[in-house]
C-alpha positions as a Markdown table, in Angstrom:
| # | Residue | x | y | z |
|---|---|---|---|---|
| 1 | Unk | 150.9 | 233.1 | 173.4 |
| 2 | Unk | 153.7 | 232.8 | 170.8 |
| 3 | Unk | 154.5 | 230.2 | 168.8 |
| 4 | Unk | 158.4 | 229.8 | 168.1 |
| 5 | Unk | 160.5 | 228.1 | 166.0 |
| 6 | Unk | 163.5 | 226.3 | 167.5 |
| 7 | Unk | 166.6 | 226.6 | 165.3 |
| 8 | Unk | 169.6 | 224.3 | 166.2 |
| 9 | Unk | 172.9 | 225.4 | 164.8 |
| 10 | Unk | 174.3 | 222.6 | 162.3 |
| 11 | Unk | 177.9 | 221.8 | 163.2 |
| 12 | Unk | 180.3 | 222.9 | 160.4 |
| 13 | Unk | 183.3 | 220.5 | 160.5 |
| 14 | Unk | 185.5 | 221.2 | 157.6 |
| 15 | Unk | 185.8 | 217.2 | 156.3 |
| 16 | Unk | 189.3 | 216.2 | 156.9 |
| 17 | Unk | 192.1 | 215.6 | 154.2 |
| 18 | Unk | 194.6 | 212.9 | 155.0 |
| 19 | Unk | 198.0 | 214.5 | 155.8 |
| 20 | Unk | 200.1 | 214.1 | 152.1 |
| 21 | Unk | 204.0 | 212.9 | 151.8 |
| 22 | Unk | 205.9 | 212.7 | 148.9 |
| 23 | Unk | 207.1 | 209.6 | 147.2 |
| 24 | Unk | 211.1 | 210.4 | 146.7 |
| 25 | Unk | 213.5 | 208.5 | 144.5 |
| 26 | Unk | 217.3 | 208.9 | 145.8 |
| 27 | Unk | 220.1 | 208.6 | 142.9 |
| 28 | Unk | 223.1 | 206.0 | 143.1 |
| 29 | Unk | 225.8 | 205.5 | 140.6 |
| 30 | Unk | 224.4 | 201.7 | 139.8 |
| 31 | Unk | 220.9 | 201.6 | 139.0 |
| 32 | Unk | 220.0 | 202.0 | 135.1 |
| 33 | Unk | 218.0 | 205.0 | 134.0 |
| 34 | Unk | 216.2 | 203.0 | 132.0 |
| 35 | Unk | 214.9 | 200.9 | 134.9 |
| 36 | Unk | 214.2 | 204.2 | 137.0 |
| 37 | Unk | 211.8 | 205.4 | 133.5 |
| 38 | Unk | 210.2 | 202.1 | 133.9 |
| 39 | Unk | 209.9 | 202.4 | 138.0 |
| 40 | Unk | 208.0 | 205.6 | 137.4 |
| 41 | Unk | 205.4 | 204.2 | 134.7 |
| 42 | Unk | 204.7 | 201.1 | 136.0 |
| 43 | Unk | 204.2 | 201.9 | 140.2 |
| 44 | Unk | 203.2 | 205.6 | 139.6 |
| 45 | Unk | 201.7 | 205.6 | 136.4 |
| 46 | Unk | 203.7 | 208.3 | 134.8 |
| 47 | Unk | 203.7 | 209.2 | 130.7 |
| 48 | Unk | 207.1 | 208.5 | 129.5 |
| 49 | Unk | 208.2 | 211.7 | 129.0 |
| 50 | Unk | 207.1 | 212.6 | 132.2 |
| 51 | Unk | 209.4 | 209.8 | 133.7 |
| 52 | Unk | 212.3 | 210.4 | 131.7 |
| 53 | Unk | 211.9 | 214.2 | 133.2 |
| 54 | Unk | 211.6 | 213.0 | 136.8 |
| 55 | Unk | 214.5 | 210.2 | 136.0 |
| 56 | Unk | 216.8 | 213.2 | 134.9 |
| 57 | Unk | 215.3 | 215.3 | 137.9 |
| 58 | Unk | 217.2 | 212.5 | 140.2 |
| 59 | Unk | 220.0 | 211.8 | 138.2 |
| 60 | Unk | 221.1 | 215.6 | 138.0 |
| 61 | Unk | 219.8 | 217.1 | 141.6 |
| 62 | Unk | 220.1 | 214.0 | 143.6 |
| 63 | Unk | 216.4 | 213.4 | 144.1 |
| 64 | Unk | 212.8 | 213.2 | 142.8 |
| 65 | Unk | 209.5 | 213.0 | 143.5 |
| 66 | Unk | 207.8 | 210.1 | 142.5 |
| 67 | Unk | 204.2 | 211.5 | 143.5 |
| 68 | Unk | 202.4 | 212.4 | 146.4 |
| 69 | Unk | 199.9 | 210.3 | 148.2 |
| 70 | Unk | 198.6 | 209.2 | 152.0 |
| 71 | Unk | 200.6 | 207.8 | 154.2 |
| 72 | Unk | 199.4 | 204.5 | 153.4 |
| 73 | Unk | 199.7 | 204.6 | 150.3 |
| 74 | Unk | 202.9 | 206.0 | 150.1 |
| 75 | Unk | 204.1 | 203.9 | 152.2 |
| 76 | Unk | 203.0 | 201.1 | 149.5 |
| 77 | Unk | 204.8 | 202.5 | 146.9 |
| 78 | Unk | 207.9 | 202.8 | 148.6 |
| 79 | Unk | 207.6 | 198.9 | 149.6 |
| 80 | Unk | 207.0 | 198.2 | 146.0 |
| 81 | Unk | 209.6 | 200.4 | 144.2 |
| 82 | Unk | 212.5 | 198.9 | 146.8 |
| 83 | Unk | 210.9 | 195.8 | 146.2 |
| 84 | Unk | 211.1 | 195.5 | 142.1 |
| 85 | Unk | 214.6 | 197.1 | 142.5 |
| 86 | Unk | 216.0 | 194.2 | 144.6 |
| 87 | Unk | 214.7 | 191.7 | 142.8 |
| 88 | Unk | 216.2 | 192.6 | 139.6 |
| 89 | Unk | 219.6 | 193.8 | 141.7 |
| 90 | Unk | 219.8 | 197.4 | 141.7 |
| 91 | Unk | 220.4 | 199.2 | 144.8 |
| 92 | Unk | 217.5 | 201.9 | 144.0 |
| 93 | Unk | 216.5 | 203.6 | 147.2 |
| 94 | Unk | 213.2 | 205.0 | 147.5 |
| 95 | Unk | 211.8 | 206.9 | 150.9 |
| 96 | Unk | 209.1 | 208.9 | 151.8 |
| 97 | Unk | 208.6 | 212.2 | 153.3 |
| 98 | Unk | 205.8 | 214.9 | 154.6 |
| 99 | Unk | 204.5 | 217.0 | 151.9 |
C-alpha cells in the first residue's frame, strides 16, 4: 500500500491596485499664480519649485497635473482645492480624470 501526499494548488490572485486618476488643475485668466504655487504645497504637498513648475505647466499649456491618487482620494483633493479657491474668490477649477 502507498502512502501519498495530497498537494492542493494555492490560488495565485495577483493583490489588486486601486484604479489611479489624475488630479488636474485647469488655467483661467483670474486666479493668482501665486495662490495656484500655494494650492500645490499645501493640498499636494509639493516642494516649491516643483509647484512653481507645475503652476507654469498650467499657465502655459492650459493644464496640470496636480498628482495622482484613488478615486477617493482624488476626489478629496478636488473638493478641497475648489473649496480653498472659493473661499478666497478665485474661480480656480480643479477636476479629475483616469490615469
Amino acid at each position: 500500500m502507498e502512502a501519498g501526499v495530497k498537494t492542493r494548488k494555492a490560488s495565485k490572485t495577483a493583490p489588486r491596485t486601486p484604479p489611479m486618476y489624475k488630479v488636474l488643475l485647469l488655467n483661467d485668466d483670474y486666479t493668482p499664480m501665486d495662490f495656484v504655487v500655494e494650492v500645490l504645497m499645501r493640498y499636494f504637498r509639493k516642494s516649491e519649485p516643483e509647484a512653481v513648475r507645475i503652476m507654469l505647466q498650467v499657465h502655459h499649456a492650459g493644464v496640470g497635473v496636480a498628482g495622482v491618487y484613488p478615486f477617493e482620494i482624488a476626489e478629496t483633493k478636488v473638493q478641497q482645492v475648489v473649496q480653498a479657491a472659493r473661499r478666497e474668490g478665485h474661480p480656480l477649477q480643479c477636476t479629475l480624470e483616469p490615469e
